PDB file of C-alpha atoms in Angstrom:
ATOM      1  CA  UNK A  27      -6.102  -3.905  13.417  1.00 69.00           C
ATOM      2  CA  UNK A  28      -2.316  -3.444  13.763  1.00 85.00           C
ATOM      3  CA  UNK A  29      -1.516   0.530  13.733  1.00 93.00           C
ATOM      4  CA  UNK A  30       1.351   1.867  11.961  1.00 96.00           C
ATOM      5  CA  UNK A  31       2.219   5.618  12.228  1.00 97.00           C
ATOM      6  CA  UNK A  32       4.673   8.207  10.446  1.00 98.00           C
ATOM      7  CA  UNK A  33       6.227  11.312  11.580  1.00 97.00           C
ATOM      8  CA  UNK A  34       6.152  13.926  10.273  1.00 98.00           C
ATOM      9  CA  UNK A  35       2.882  13.784   8.521  1.00 97.00           C
ATOM     10  CA  UNK A  36       4.148  16.765   6.063  1.00 97.00           C
ATOM     11  CA  UNK A  37       7.544  18.417   5.779  1.00 97.00           C
ATOM     12  CA  UNK A  38       8.936  21.377   3.658  1.00 97.00           C
ATOM     13  CA  UNK A  39      12.557  21.882   3.212  1.00 96.00           C
ATOM     14  CA  UNK A  40      15.119  23.711   1.538  1.00 96.00           C
ATOM     15  CA  UNK A  41      17.243  22.148  -1.357  1.00 97.00           C
ATOM     16  CA  UNK A  42      20.275  20.527  -0.145  1.00 97.00           C
ATOM     17  CA  UNK A  43      19.271  19.499   3.424  1.00 97.00           C
ATOM     18  CA  UNK A  44      18.397  16.319   4.541  1.00 97.00           C
ATOM     19  CA  UNK A  45      14.928  14.969   5.867  1.00 98.00           C
ATOM     20  CA  UNK A  46      14.442  12.089   8.144  1.00 98.00           C
ATOM     21  CA  UNK A  47      10.879  10.093   8.317  1.00 98.00           C
ATOM     22  CA  UNK A  48       9.966   8.053  11.036  1.00 97.00           C
ATOM     23  CA  UNK A  49       7.884   4.922  10.656  1.00 97.00           C
ATOM     24  CA  UNK A  50       6.765   3.360  13.756  1.00 96.00           C
ATOM     25  CA  UNK A  51       4.548   0.270  14.634  1.00 94.00           C
ATOM     26  CA  UNK A  52       2.650   0.999  17.548  1.00 95.00           C
ATOM     27  CA  UNK A  53       1.023  -2.253  18.669  1.00 91.00           C
ATOM     28  CA  UNK A  54       3.185  -5.183  17.298  1.00 91.00           C
ATOM     29  CA  UNK A  55       6.603  -5.980  16.386  1.00 91.00           C
ATOM     30  CA  UNK A  56       7.575  -5.469  12.885  1.00 91.00           C
ATOM     31  CA  UNK A  57      10.203  -7.544  11.683  1.00 90.00           C
ATOM     32  CA  UNK A  58       9.727  -6.058   8.098  1.00 93.00           C
ATOM     33  CA  UNK A  59       9.169  -2.603   6.872  1.00 95.00           C
ATOM     34  CA  UNK A  60       8.545  -1.528   3.472  1.00 95.00           C
ATOM     35  CA  UNK A  61       9.033   1.957   2.140  1.00 97.00           C
ATOM     36  CA  UNK A  62       6.941   3.425  -0.870  1.00 97.00           C
ATOM     37  CA  UNK A  63       7.156   6.447  -3.173  1.00 97.00           C
ATOM     38  CA  UNK A  64       3.896   8.186  -4.627  1.00 97.00           C
ATOM     39  CA  UNK A  65       4.057  11.000  -7.168  1.00 95.00           C
ATOM     40  CA  UNK A  66       0.854  12.682  -7.984  1.00 92.00           C
ATOM     41  CA  UNK A  67      -1.765  10.712  -9.744  1.00 89.00           C
ATOM     42  CA  UNK A  68       0.667   7.611  -9.758  1.00 92.00           C
ATOM     43  CA  UNK A  69       0.413   4.526  -7.913  1.00 93.00           C
ATOM     44  CA  UNK A  70       2.571   3.509  -5.013  1.00 95.00           C
ATOM     45  CA  UNK A  71       6.051   2.365  -6.123  1.00 95.00           C
ATOM     46  CA  UNK A  72       8.277   0.189  -4.016  1.00 95.00           C
ATOM     47  CA  UNK A  73      11.474   1.696  -2.941  1.00 96.00           C
ATOM     48  CA  UNK A  74      12.867  -0.766  -0.468  1.00 95.00           C
ATOM     49  CA  UNK A  75      12.595  -3.698   2.133  1.00 93.00           C
ATOM     50  CA  UNK A  76      14.208  -3.679   5.383  1.00 92.00           C
ATOM     51  CA  UNK A  77      14.565  -6.147   7.968  1.00 89.00           C
ATOM     52  CA  UNK A  78      15.044  -5.352  11.375  1.00 86.00           C
ATOM     53  CA  UNK A  79      18.817  -5.879  12.296  1.00 83.00           C
ATOM     54  CA  UNK A  80      20.221  -5.833   8.429  1.00 85.00           C
ATOM     55  CA  UNK A  81      20.905  -3.837   5.576  1.00 88.00           C
ATOM     56  CA  UNK A  82      17.788  -2.600   3.407  1.00 92.00           C
ATOM     57  CA  UNK A  83      17.044  -4.135  -0.020  1.00 93.00           C
ATOM     58  CA  UNK A  84      16.692  -1.358  -2.757  1.00 95.00           C
ATOM     59  CA  UNK A  85      14.471  -1.649  -5.652  1.00 94.00           C
ATOM     60  CA  UNK A  86      16.110  -0.992  -9.110  1.00 94.00           C
ATOM     61  CA  UNK A  87      16.870   2.408  -9.920  1.00 94.00           C
ATOM     62  CA  UNK A  88      16.441   3.807  -6.197  1.00 96.00           C
ATOM     63  CA  UNK A  89      19.802   5.002  -4.935  1.00 94.00           C
ATOM     64  CA  UNK A  90      20.555   3.582  -1.531  1.00 93.00           C
ATOM     65  CA  UNK A  91      23.227   6.575  -0.829  1.00 95.00           C
ATOM     66  CA  UNK A  92      20.293   8.754  -1.375  1.00 96.00           C
ATOM     67  CA  UNK A  93      17.806   7.164   0.671  1.00 97.00           C
ATOM     68  CA  UNK A  94      19.003   6.005   3.950  1.00 96.00           C
ATOM     69  CA  UNK A  95      17.265   3.527   5.746  1.00 95.00           C
ATOM     70  CA  UNK A  96      17.587   2.139   9.296  1.00 92.00           C
ATOM     71  CA  UNK A  97      15.526  -0.564  10.971  1.00 90.00           C
ATOM     72  CA  UNK A  98      17.500  -0.757  13.996  1.00 82.00           C
ATOM     73  CA  UNK A  99      14.638  -1.798  16.353  1.00 91.00           C
ATOM     74  CA  UNK A 100      11.402  -3.858  15.939  1.00 92.00           C
ATOM     75  CA  UNK A 101       9.114  -0.990  16.114  1.00 94.00           C
ATOM     76  CA  UNK A 102      10.878   1.791  14.164  1.00 95.00           C
ATOM     77  CA  UNK A 103      12.344   2.353  10.873  1.00 95.00           C
ATOM     78  CA  UNK A 104      13.535   5.657   9.571  1.00 96.00           C
ATOM     79  CA  UNK A 105      13.920   6.883   5.800  1.00 97.00           C
ATOM     80  CA  UNK A 106      16.400   9.794   5.253  1.00 97.00           C
ATOM     81  CA  UNK A 107      16.434  11.588   1.971  1.00 98.00           C
ATOM     82  CA  UNK A 108      19.892  13.268   2.067  1.00 97.00           C
ATOM     83  CA  UNK A 109      20.619  16.295  -0.138  1.00 96.00           C
ATOM     84  CA  UNK A 110      17.158  16.435  -1.034  1.00 97.00           C
ATOM     85  CA  UNK A 111      16.048  18.020  -4.491  1.00 96.00           C
ATOM     86  CA  UNK A 112      12.744  19.376  -5.752  1.00 97.00           C
ATOM     87  CA  UNK A 113      12.381  16.109  -7.703  1.00 96.00           C
ATOM     88  CA  UNK A 114      12.433  14.313  -4.542  1.00 97.00           C
ATOM     89  CA  UNK A 115       9.130  16.006  -3.504  1.00 97.00           C
ATOM     90  CA  UNK A 116       6.901  13.149  -2.985  1.00 97.00           C
ATOM     91  CA  UNK A 117       4.320  11.225  -0.667  1.00 97.00           C
ATOM     92  CA  UNK A 118       6.419   8.471   1.207  1.00 98.00           C
ATOM     93  CA  UNK A 119       4.418   5.729   2.780  1.00 98.00           C
ATOM     94  CA  UNK A 120       5.966   3.003   4.956  1.00 97.00           C
ATOM     95  CA  UNK A 121       4.203  -0.415   5.677  1.00 96.00           C
ATOM     96  CA  UNK A 122       4.995  -2.778   8.212  1.00 93.00           C
ATOM     97  CA  UNK A 123       4.566  -6.777   8.691  1.00 90.00           C
ATOM     98  CA  UNK A 124       5.609  -9.030  11.571  1.00 85.00           C
ATOM     99  CA  UNK A 125       5.242 -12.569  12.658  1.00 78.00           C
ATOM    100  CA  UNK A 126       3.040 -11.536  15.688  1.00 75.00           C
ATOM    101  CA  UNK A 127       0.485 -10.407  13.001  1.00 73.00           C
ATOM    102  CA  UNK A 128       0.839 -13.509  11.062  1.00 73.00           C
ATOM    103  CA  UNK A 129       2.929 -11.171   8.589  1.00 73.00           C
ATOM    104  CA  UNK A 130      -0.007  -9.142   7.094  1.00 82.00           C
ATOM    105  CA  UNK A 131       0.963  -5.698   6.045  1.00 89.00           C
ATOM    106  CA  UNK A 132      -0.377  -2.529   7.474  1.00 92.00           C
ATOM    107  CA  UNK A 133       0.391   0.965   5.994  1.00 95.00           C
ATOM    108  CA  UNK A 134       0.999   4.268   7.758  1.00 97.00           C
ATOM    109  CA  UNK A 135      -0.478   7.365   6.969  1.00 97.00           C
ATOM    110  CA  UNK A 136       2.207   8.723   4.639  1.00 97.00           C
ATOM    111  CA  UNK A 137       4.557  11.775   4.685  1.00 98.00           C
ATOM    112  CA  UNK A 138       4.228  14.402   2.493  1.00 97.00           C
ATOM    113  CA  UNK A 139       7.727  16.012   1.509  1.00 98.00           C
ATOM    114  CA  UNK A 140       7.952  19.334  -0.528  1.00 97.00           C
ATOM    115  CA  UNK A 141      11.750  20.368  -1.322  1.00 97.00           C
ATOM    116  CA  UNK A 142      11.706  24.027  -2.274  1.00 96.00           C
TER     117      UNK A 142
ATOM    118  CA  UNK B 110       3.920 -11.776  -8.508  1.00 55.00           C
ATOM    119  CA  UNK B 111       0.933 -12.203 -10.936  1.00 57.00           C
ATOM    120  CA  UNK B 112      -0.113  -9.015 -12.411  1.00 88.00           C
ATOM    121  CA  UNK B 113      -3.682  -7.614 -12.276  1.00 95.00           C
ATOM    122  CA  UNK B 114      -5.916  -5.732 -14.661  1.00 95.00           C
ATOM    123  CA  UNK B 115      -8.622  -3.102 -13.403  1.00 97.00           C
ATOM    124  CA  UNK B 116     -10.611  -0.407 -15.255  1.00 97.00           C
ATOM    125  CA  UNK B 117      -9.033   2.992 -14.819  1.00 97.00           C
ATOM    126  CA  UNK B 118     -12.021   4.526 -13.335  1.00 97.00           C
ATOM    127  CA  UNK B 119     -15.760   3.888 -12.360  1.00 98.00           C
ATOM    128  CA  UNK B 120     -18.806   5.899 -11.301  1.00 97.00           C
ATOM    129  CA  UNK B 121     -21.415   5.022  -9.010  1.00 97.00           C
ATOM    130  CA  UNK B 122     -24.347   6.593  -7.506  1.00 97.00           C
ATOM    131  CA  UNK B 123     -24.835   7.140  -3.831  1.00 97.00           C
ATOM    132  CA  UNK B 124     -26.594   4.137  -2.296  1.00 97.00           C
ATOM    133  CA  UNK B 125     -26.073   1.854  -5.155  1.00 97.00           C
ATOM    134  CA  UNK B 126     -23.845  -1.185  -4.999  1.00 97.00           C
ATOM    135  CA  UNK B 127     -20.360  -0.605  -6.476  1.00 98.00           C
ATOM    136  CA  UNK B 128     -18.896  -3.511  -8.356  1.00 98.00           C
ATOM    137  CA  UNK B 129     -15.283  -3.093  -8.894  1.00 98.00           C
ATOM    138  CA  UNK B 130     -13.720  -6.044 -11.462  1.00 98.00           C
ATOM    139  CA  UNK B 131     -10.239  -7.236 -11.424  1.00 98.00           C
ATOM    140  CA  UNK B 132      -8.390  -9.571 -13.980  1.00 97.00           C
ATOM    141  CA  UNK B 133      -5.775 -11.726 -12.742  1.00 96.00           C
ATOM    142  CA  UNK B 134      -5.560 -14.556 -15.193  1.00 94.00           C
ATOM    143  CA  UNK B 135      -1.961 -15.604 -14.306  1.00 93.00           C
ATOM    144  CA  UNK B 136      -2.463 -15.953 -10.843  1.00 93.00           C
ATOM    145  CA  UNK B 137      -0.814 -18.765  -8.802  1.00 91.00           C
ATOM    146  CA  UNK B 138      -2.356 -21.382  -6.758  1.00 90.00           C
ATOM    147  CA  UNK B 139      -0.763 -20.439  -3.381  1.00 89.00           C
ATOM    148  CA  UNK B 140      -1.510 -16.483  -4.208  1.00 91.00           C
ATOM    149  CA  UNK B 141      -4.447 -14.793  -2.557  1.00 92.00           C
ATOM    150  CA  UNK B 142      -6.454 -11.642  -3.979  1.00 94.00           C
ATOM    151  CA  UNK B 143      -6.272  -8.612  -1.880  1.00 93.00           C
ATOM    152  CA  UNK B 144      -7.929  -5.450  -2.301  1.00 96.00           C
ATOM    153  CA  UNK B 145      -6.931  -2.192  -0.778  1.00 95.00           C
ATOM    154  CA  UNK B 146      -8.223   1.288  -1.126  1.00 97.00           C
ATOM    155  CA  UNK B 147      -6.591   4.667  -0.905  1.00 97.00           C
ATOM    156  CA  UNK B 148      -8.347   8.179  -0.235  1.00 95.00           C
ATOM    157  CA  UNK B 149      -6.699  11.072  -1.246  1.00 90.00           C
ATOM    158  CA  UNK B 150      -3.560  11.953   0.387  1.00 88.00           C
ATOM    159  CA  UNK B 151      -3.831   8.955   2.902  1.00 94.00           C
ATOM    160  CA  UNK B 152      -2.014   5.606   3.156  1.00 95.00           C
ATOM    161  CA  UNK B 153      -3.808   2.485   1.723  1.00 95.00           C
ATOM    162  CA  UNK B 154      -6.357   0.770   3.665  1.00 94.00           C
ATOM    163  CA  UNK B 155      -6.920  -2.771   3.946  1.00 92.00           C
ATOM    164  CA  UNK B 156     -10.436  -3.832   2.663  1.00 94.00           C
ATOM    165  CA  UNK B 157     -10.606  -7.754   2.374  1.00 94.00           C
ATOM    166  CA  UNK B 158      -8.638 -10.757   0.797  1.00 92.00           C
ATOM    167  CA  UNK B 159      -9.318 -14.147  -0.337  1.00 94.00           C
ATOM    168  CA  UNK B 160      -8.279 -17.451  -1.779  1.00 93.00           C
ATOM    169  CA  UNK B 161     -10.732 -19.286  -3.500  1.00 93.00           C
ATOM    170  CA  UNK B 162     -14.139 -18.644  -1.610  1.00 91.00           C
ATOM    171  CA  UNK B 163     -16.338 -15.691  -1.537  1.00 95.00           C
ATOM    172  CA  UNK B 164     -15.690 -13.540   1.278  1.00 96.00           C
ATOM    173  CA  UNK B 165     -17.504 -10.738   2.940  1.00 97.00           C
ATOM    174  CA  UNK B 166     -16.623  -8.447   6.049  1.00 95.00           C
ATOM    175  CA  UNK B 167     -18.260  -5.075   7.236  1.00 94.00           C
ATOM    176  CA  UNK B 168     -16.806  -3.074   4.537  1.00 95.00           C
ATOM    177  CA  UNK B 169     -17.447  -5.290   1.206  1.00 97.00           C
ATOM    178  CA  UNK B 170     -17.637  -8.744  -0.379  1.00 98.00           C
ATOM    179  CA  UNK B 171     -15.195 -10.225  -2.643  1.00 98.00           C
ATOM    180  CA  UNK B 172     -16.541 -12.500  -5.378  1.00 98.00           C
ATOM    181  CA  UNK B 173     -13.741 -14.720  -6.921  1.00 97.00           C
ATOM    182  CA  UNK B 174     -14.391 -16.864 -10.148  1.00 97.00           C
ATOM    183  CA  UNK B 175     -14.232 -20.625  -9.840  1.00 95.00           C
ATOM    184  CA  UNK B 176     -11.175 -20.418 -12.189  1.00 95.00           C
ATOM    185  CA  UNK B 177      -9.689 -17.969 -10.064  1.00 96.00           C
ATOM    186  CA  UNK B 178      -8.637 -15.714 -13.234  1.00 96.00           C
ATOM    187  CA  UNK B 179     -11.017 -12.708 -12.024  1.00 97.00           C
ATOM    188  CA  UNK B 180     -12.564 -11.498  -8.886  1.00 97.00           C
ATOM    189  CA  UNK B 181     -15.215  -8.478  -8.143  1.00 98.00           C
ATOM    190  CA  UNK B 182     -15.252  -6.312  -5.035  1.00 98.00           C
ATOM    191  CA  UNK B 183     -18.751  -5.242  -4.216  1.00 98.00           C
ATOM    192  CA  UNK B 184     -19.469  -2.330  -2.134  1.00 98.00           C
ATOM    193  CA  UNK B 185     -23.202  -2.882  -1.237  1.00 97.00           C
ATOM    194  CA  UNK B 186     -24.262   0.507  -0.624  1.00 96.00           C
ATOM    195  CA  UNK B 187     -21.621   3.170  -1.697  1.00 97.00           C
ATOM    196  CA  UNK B 188     -21.241   6.530  -0.039  1.00 97.00           C
ATOM    197  CA  UNK B 189     -19.645   9.472  -0.761  1.00 97.00           C
ATOM    198  CA  UNK B 190     -16.779   8.516   1.535  1.00 96.00           C
ATOM    199  CA  UNK B 191     -15.848   5.554  -0.722  1.00 97.00           C
ATOM    200  CA  UNK B 192     -14.705   7.464  -3.324  1.00 98.00           C
ATOM    201  CA  UNK B 193     -11.120   6.512  -3.452  1.00 98.00           C
ATOM    202  CA  UNK B 194      -8.423   4.577  -5.649  1.00 97.00           C
ATOM    203  CA  UNK B 195      -9.175   0.721  -5.181  1.00 98.00           C
ATOM    204  CA  UNK B 196      -6.149  -1.741  -5.796  1.00 97.00           C
ATOM    205  CA  UNK B 197      -6.535  -5.162  -6.573  1.00 97.00           C
ATOM    206  CA  UNK B 198      -3.158  -7.175  -5.553  1.00 95.00           C
ATOM    207  CA  UNK B 199      -2.378 -10.894  -6.080  1.00 93.00           C
ATOM    208  CA  UNK B 200       0.318 -11.945  -3.411  1.00 89.00           C
ATOM    209  CA  UNK B 201       1.134 -14.816  -1.618  1.00 83.00           C
ATOM    210  CA  UNK B 202      -0.147 -14.539   1.633  1.00 76.00           C
ATOM    211  CA  UNK B 203       1.931 -14.131   5.109  1.00 69.00           C
ATOM    212  CA  UNK B 204       5.123 -14.502   3.211  1.00 71.00           C
ATOM    213  CA  UNK B 205       7.808 -12.408   5.508  1.00 70.00           C
ATOM    214  CA  UNK B 206       9.527  -9.735   3.194  1.00 75.00           C
ATOM    215  CA  UNK B 207       7.184  -9.989   0.441  1.00 81.00           C
ATOM    216  CA  UNK B 208       5.799  -6.484  -0.228  1.00 87.00           C
ATOM    217  CA  UNK B 209       2.605  -5.797  -1.805  1.00 90.00           C
ATOM    218  CA  UNK B 210       3.033  -4.537  -5.471  1.00 90.00           C
ATOM    219  CA  UNK B 211       0.560  -1.875  -6.764  1.00 93.00           C
ATOM    220  CA  UNK B 212      -0.950  -1.702 -10.058  1.00 92.00           C
ATOM    221  CA  UNK B 213      -2.694   1.457 -11.259  1.00 93.00           C
ATOM    222  CA  UNK B 214      -5.977   0.845  -9.329  1.00 96.00           C
ATOM    223  CA  UNK B 215      -9.482   1.918 -10.370  1.00 97.00           C
ATOM    224  CA  UNK B 216     -10.567   5.374  -9.225  1.00 97.00           C
ATOM    225  CA  UNK B 217     -14.028   5.154  -8.062  1.00 98.00           C
ATOM    226  CA  UNK B 218     -16.098   8.494  -7.980  1.00 98.00           C
ATOM    227  CA  UNK B 219     -19.437   8.062  -5.764  1.00 98.00           C
ATOM    228  CA  UNK B 220     -21.854  11.141  -6.504  1.00 96.00           C
ATOM    229  CA  UNK B 221     -25.005  12.097  -5.001  1.00 93.00           C
TER     230      UNK B 221
END
């Protein structure tokens, strides 16, 4: 099956700093990537949908200026959490789909963010 | 997308079949039933999907009722490694730009 990777797998940062999370499709071209957030004992919540080369579409309640998404190539999308605060601590998961894999979605392993 | 209803938790003895139900009474004709699972602190893992007919793969079987308003995921011989949260999702298949929307899922606990 198609493989999606995320980097880093876990990150700890100080409050007020920015953190960048990468999502890569390793063996297919991802025309669309999705970013989810998951708090402890909760389900995955969709944050935004990004199509290669265009601006991301954010879900209601997700601040676009705080969670910057860039999808500049067909194999890479990045999520930058700007001015992180402890309440941004969460598990961030990306998924990717593409026409070369019939638009099926494949998920990355997730990134655990802890903001001190 | 149509919503799904799943029991919050289930227990299963190791080696036994685990039958996980899902109700999707408002499913549309062009929507598929997908099953994913999430083992603690990992990304969701695809299990199986179906439209009308029952499906089977190396991981599980999917039984969909004739009226398509409910389905059951069957793990034929559950192992401890099958302990996870199982999500039943209804979505149009292969539609570019359509995210999968996760409900609360069923926490399956397999014990020896």
